[in-house]
JSON list of C-alpha atoms in Angstrom, two decimals:
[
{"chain": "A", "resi": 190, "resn": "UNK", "atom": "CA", "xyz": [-15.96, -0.62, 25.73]},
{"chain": "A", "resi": 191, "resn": "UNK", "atom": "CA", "xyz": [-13.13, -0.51, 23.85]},
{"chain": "A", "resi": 192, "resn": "UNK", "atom": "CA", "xyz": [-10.98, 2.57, 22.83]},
{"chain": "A", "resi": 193, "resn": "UNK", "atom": "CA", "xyz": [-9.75, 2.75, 19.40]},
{"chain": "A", "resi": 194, "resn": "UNK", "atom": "CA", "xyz": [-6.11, 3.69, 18.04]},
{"chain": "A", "resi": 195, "resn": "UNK", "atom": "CA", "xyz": [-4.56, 5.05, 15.25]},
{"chain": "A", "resi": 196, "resn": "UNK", "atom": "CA", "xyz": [-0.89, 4.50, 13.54]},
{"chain": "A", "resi": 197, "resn": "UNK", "atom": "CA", "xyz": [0.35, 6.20, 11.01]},
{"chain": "A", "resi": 198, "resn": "UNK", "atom": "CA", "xyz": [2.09, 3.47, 8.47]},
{"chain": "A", "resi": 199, "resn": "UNK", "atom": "CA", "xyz": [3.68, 5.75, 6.09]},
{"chain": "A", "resi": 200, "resn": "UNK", "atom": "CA", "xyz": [2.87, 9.46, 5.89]},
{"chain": "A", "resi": 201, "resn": "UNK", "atom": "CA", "xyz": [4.10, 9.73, 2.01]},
{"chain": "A", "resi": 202, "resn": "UNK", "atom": "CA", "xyz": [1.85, 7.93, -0.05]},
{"chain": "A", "resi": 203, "resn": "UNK", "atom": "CA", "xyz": [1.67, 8.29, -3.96]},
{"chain": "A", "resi": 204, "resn": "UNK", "atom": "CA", "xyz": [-1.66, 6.82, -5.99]},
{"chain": "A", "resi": 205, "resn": "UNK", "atom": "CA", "xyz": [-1.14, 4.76, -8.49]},
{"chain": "A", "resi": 206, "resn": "UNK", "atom": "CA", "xyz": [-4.29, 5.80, -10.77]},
{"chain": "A", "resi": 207, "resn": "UNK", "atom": "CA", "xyz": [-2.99, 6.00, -14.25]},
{"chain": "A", "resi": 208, "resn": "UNK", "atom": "CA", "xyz": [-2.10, 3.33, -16.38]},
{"chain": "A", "resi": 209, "resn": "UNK", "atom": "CA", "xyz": [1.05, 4.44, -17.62]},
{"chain": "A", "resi": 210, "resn": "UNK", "atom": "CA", "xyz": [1.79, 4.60, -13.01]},
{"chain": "A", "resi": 211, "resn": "UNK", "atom": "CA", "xyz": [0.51, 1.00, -12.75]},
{"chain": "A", "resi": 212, "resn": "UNK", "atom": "CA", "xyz": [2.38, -0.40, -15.73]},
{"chain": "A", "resi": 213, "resn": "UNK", "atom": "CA", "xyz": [5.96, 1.46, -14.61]},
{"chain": "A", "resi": 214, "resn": "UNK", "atom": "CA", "xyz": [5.16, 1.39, -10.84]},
{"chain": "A", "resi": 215, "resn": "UNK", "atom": "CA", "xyz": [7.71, 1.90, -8.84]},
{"chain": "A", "resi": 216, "resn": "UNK", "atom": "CA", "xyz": [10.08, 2.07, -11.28]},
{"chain": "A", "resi": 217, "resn": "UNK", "atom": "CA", "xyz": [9.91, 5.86, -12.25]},
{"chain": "A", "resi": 218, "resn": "UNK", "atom": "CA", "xyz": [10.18, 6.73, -8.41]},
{"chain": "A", "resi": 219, "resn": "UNK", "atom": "CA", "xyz": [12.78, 7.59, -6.00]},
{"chain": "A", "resi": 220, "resn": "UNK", "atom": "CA", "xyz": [14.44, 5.09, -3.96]},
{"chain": "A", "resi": 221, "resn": "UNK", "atom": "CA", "xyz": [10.99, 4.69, -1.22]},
{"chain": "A", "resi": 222, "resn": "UNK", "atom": "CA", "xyz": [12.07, 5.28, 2.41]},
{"chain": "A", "resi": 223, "resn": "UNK", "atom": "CA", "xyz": [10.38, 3.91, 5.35]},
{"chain": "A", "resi": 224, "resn": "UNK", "atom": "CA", "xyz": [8.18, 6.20, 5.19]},
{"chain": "A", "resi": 225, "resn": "UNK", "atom": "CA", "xyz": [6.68, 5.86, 1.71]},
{"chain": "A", "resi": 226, "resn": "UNK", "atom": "CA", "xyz": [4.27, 3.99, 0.23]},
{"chain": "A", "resi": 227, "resn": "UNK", "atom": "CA", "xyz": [2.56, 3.50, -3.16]},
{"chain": "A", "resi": 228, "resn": "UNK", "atom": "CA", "xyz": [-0.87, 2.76, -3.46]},
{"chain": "A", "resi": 229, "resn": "UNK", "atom": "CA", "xyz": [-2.60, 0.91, -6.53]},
{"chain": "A", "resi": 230, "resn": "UNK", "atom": "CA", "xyz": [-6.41, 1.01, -6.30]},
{"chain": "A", "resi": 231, "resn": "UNK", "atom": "CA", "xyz": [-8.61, -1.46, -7.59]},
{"chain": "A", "resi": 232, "resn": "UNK", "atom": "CA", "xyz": [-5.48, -3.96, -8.24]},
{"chain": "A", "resi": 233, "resn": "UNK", "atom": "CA", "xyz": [-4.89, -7.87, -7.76]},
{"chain": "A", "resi": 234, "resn": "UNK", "atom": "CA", "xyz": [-1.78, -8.21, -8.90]},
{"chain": "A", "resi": 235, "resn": "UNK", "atom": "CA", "xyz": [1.86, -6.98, -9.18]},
{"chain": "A", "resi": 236, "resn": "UNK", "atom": "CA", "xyz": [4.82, -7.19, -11.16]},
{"chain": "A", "resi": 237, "resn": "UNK", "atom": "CA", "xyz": [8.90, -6.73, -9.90]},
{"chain": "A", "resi": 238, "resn": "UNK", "atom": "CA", "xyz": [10.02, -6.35, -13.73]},
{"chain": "A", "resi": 239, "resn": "UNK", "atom": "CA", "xyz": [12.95, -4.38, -14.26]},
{"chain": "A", "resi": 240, "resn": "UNK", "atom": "CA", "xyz": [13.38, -3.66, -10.03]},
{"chain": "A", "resi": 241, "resn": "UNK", "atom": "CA", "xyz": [16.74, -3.48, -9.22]},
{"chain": "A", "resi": 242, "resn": "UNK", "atom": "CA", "xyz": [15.91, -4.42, -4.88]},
{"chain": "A", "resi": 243, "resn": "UNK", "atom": "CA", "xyz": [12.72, -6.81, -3.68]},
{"chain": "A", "resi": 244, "resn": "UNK", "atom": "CA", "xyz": [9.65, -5.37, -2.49]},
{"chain": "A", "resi": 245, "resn": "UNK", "atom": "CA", "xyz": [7.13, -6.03, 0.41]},
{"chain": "A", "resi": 246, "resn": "UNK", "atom": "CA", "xyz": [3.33, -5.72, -0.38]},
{"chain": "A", "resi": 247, "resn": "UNK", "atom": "CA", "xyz": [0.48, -5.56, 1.87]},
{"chain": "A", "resi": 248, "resn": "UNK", "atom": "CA", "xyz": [-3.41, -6.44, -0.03]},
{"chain": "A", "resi": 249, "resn": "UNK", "atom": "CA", "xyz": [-6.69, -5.25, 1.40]},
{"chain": "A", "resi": 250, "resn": "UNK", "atom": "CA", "xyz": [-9.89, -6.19, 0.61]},
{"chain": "A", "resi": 251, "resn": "UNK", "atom": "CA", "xyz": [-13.16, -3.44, -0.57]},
{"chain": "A", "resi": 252, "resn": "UNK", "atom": "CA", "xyz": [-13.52, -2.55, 3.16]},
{"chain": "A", "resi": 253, "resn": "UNK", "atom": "CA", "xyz": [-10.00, -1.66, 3.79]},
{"chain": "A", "resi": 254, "resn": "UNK", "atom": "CA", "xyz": [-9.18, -4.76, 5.64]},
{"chain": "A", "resi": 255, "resn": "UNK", "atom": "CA", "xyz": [-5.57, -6.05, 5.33]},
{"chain": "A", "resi": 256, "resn": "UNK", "atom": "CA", "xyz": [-6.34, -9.73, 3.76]},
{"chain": "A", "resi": 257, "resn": "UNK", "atom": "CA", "xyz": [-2.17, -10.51, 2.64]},
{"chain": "A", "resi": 258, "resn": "UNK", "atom": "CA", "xyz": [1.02, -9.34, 3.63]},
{"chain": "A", "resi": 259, "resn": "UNK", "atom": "CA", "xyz": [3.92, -11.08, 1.22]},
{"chain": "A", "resi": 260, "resn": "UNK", "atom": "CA", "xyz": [7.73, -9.58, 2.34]},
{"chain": "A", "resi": 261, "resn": "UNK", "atom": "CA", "xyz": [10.51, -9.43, 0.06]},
{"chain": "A", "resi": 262, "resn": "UNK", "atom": "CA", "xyz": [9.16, -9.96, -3.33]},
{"chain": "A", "resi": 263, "resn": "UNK", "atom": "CA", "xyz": [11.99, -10.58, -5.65]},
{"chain": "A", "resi": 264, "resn": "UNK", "atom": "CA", "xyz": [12.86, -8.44, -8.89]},
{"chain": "A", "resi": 265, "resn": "UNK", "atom": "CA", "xyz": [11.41, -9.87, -12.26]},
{"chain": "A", "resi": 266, "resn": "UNK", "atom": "CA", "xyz": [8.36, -11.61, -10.67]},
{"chain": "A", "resi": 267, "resn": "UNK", "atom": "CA", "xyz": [4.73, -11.71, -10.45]},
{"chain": "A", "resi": 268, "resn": "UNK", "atom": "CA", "xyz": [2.68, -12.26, -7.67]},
{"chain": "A", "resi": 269, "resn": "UNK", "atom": "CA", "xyz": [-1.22, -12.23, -7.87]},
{"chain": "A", "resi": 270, "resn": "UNK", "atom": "CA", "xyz": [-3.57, -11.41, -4.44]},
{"chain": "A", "resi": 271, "resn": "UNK", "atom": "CA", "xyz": [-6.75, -13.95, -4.08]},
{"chain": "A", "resi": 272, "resn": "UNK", "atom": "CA", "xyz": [-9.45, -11.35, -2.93]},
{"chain": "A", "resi": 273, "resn": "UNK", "atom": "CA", "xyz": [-7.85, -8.26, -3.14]},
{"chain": "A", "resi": 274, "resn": "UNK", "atom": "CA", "xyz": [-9.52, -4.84, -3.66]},
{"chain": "A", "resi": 275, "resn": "UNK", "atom": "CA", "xyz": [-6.12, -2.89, -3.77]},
{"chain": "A", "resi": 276, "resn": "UNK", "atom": "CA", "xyz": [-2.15, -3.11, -2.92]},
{"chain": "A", "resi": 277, "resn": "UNK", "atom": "CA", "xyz": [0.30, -1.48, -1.54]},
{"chain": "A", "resi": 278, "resn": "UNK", "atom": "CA", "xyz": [4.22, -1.13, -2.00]},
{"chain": "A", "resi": 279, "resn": "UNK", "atom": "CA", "xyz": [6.72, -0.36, 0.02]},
{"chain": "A", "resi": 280, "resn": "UNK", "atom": "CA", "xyz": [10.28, -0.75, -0.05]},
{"chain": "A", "resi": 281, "resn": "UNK", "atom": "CA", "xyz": [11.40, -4.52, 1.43]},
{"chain": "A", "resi": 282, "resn": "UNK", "atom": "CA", "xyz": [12.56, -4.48, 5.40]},
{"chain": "A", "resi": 283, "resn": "UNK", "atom": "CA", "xyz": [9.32, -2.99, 6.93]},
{"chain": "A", "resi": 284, "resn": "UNK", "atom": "CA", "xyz": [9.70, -2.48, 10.29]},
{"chain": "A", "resi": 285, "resn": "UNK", "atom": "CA", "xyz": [5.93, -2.69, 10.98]},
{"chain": "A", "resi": 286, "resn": "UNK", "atom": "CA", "xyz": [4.38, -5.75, 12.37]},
{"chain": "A", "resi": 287, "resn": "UNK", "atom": "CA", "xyz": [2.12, -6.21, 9.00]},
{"chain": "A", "resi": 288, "resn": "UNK", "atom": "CA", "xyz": [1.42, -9.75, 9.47]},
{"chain": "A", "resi": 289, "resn": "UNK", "atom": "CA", "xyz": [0.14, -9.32, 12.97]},
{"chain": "A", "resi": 290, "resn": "UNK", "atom": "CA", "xyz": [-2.01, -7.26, 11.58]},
{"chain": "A", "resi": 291, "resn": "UNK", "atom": "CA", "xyz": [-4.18, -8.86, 8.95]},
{"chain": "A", "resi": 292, "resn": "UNK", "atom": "CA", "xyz": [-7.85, -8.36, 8.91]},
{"chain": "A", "resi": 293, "resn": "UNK", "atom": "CA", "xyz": [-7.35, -4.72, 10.65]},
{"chain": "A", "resi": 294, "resn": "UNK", "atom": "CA", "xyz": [-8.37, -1.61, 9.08]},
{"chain": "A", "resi": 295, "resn": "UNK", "atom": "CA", "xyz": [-6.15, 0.75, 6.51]},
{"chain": "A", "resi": 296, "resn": "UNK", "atom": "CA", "xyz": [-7.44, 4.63, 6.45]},
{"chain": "A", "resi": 297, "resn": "UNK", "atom": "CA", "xyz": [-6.55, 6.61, 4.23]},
{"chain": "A", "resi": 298, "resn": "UNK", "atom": "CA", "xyz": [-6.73, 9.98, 5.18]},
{"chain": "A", "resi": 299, "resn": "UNK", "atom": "CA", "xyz": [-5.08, 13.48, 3.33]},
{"chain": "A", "resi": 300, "resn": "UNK", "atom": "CA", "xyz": [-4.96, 16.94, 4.94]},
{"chain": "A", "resi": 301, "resn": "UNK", "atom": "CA", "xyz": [-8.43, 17.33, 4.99]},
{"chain": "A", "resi": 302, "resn": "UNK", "atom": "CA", "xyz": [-9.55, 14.27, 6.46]},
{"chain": "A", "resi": 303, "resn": "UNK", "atom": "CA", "xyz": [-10.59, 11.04, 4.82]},
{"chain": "A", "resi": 304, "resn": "UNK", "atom": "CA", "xyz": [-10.05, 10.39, 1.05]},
{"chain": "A", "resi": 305, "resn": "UNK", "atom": "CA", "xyz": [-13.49, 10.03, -1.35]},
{"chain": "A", "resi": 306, "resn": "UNK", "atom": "CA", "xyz": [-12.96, 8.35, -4.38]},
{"chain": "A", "resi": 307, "resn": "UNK", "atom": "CA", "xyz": [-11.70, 11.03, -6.39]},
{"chain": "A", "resi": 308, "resn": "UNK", "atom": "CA", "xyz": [-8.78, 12.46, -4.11]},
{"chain": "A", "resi": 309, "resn": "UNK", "atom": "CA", "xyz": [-6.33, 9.95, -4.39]},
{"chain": "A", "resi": 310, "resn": "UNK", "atom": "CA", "xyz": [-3.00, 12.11, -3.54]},
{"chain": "A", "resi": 311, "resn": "UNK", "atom": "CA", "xyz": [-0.92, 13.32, -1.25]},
{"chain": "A", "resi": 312, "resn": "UNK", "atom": "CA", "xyz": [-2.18, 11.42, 1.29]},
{"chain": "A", "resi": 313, "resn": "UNK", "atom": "CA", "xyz": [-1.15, 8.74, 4.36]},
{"chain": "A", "resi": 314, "resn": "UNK", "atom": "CA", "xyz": [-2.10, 5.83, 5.31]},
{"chain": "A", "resi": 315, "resn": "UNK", "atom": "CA", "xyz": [-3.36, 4.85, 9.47]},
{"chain": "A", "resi": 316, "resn": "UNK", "atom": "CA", "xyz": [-3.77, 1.60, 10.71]},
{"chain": "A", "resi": 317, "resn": "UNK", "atom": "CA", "xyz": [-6.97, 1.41, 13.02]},
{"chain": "A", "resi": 318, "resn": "UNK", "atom": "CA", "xyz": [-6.12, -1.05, 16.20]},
{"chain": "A", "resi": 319, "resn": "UNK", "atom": "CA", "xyz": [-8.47, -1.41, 19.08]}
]
């Protein structure tokens, strides 16, 4: 039997869903703390253009499932993500042990429990860990 566990990665999280979000990013955003995050659904691939400070990403797969975890990527690059079903930013430095982590579980949940496909804000992001 095993008991399963929750963390909370970063309680701010804004969705990237638009294309005029995806194509400026981060960019049009305050400074992220530790605590934020920005999500792009349904996205392989990234681009640092025009970033002033490097970035760390973390890819998942369709089931949620943490598949890549690249730290500091540099302003004014690309990087692409074999596999990946969506990405997420976060300002470089995380403290959380992302690596360790690959092939566990993101949730993403908002106030009123887990997100459907059409509520995409104002939400957090959990790690599951059993």
């Amino acid at each position: 039997m095993t008991s399963e566990k929750e963390i909370i990665l970063w309680p701010k999280v804004k969705a990237m869903k638009k294309f005029h979000q995806r194509l400026i990013g981060m960019l049009g955003e305050q400074q992220p703390t530790t605590e934020m995050a920005f999500w792009f659904p349904f996205c392989k691939s990234i681009h640092t253009w025009g970033m002033k400070e490097p970035i760390d990403v973390v890819a998942f797969d369709k089931g949620n499932k943490i598949i890549e975890v690249r730290r500091f990527i540099c302003p004014n690059e690309i990087a692409r993500f074999k596999g990946a079903h969506g990405l997420i930013e976060m300002a470089a430095g995380n403290f959380w042990p992302l690596e360790k982590w690959v092939g566990k579980k993101l949730k993403f949940i908002n106030k009123h429990g887990e997100l459907n496909e059409n509520k995409h804000f104002d939400c957090c992001i959990a790690i599951e860990l059993n």
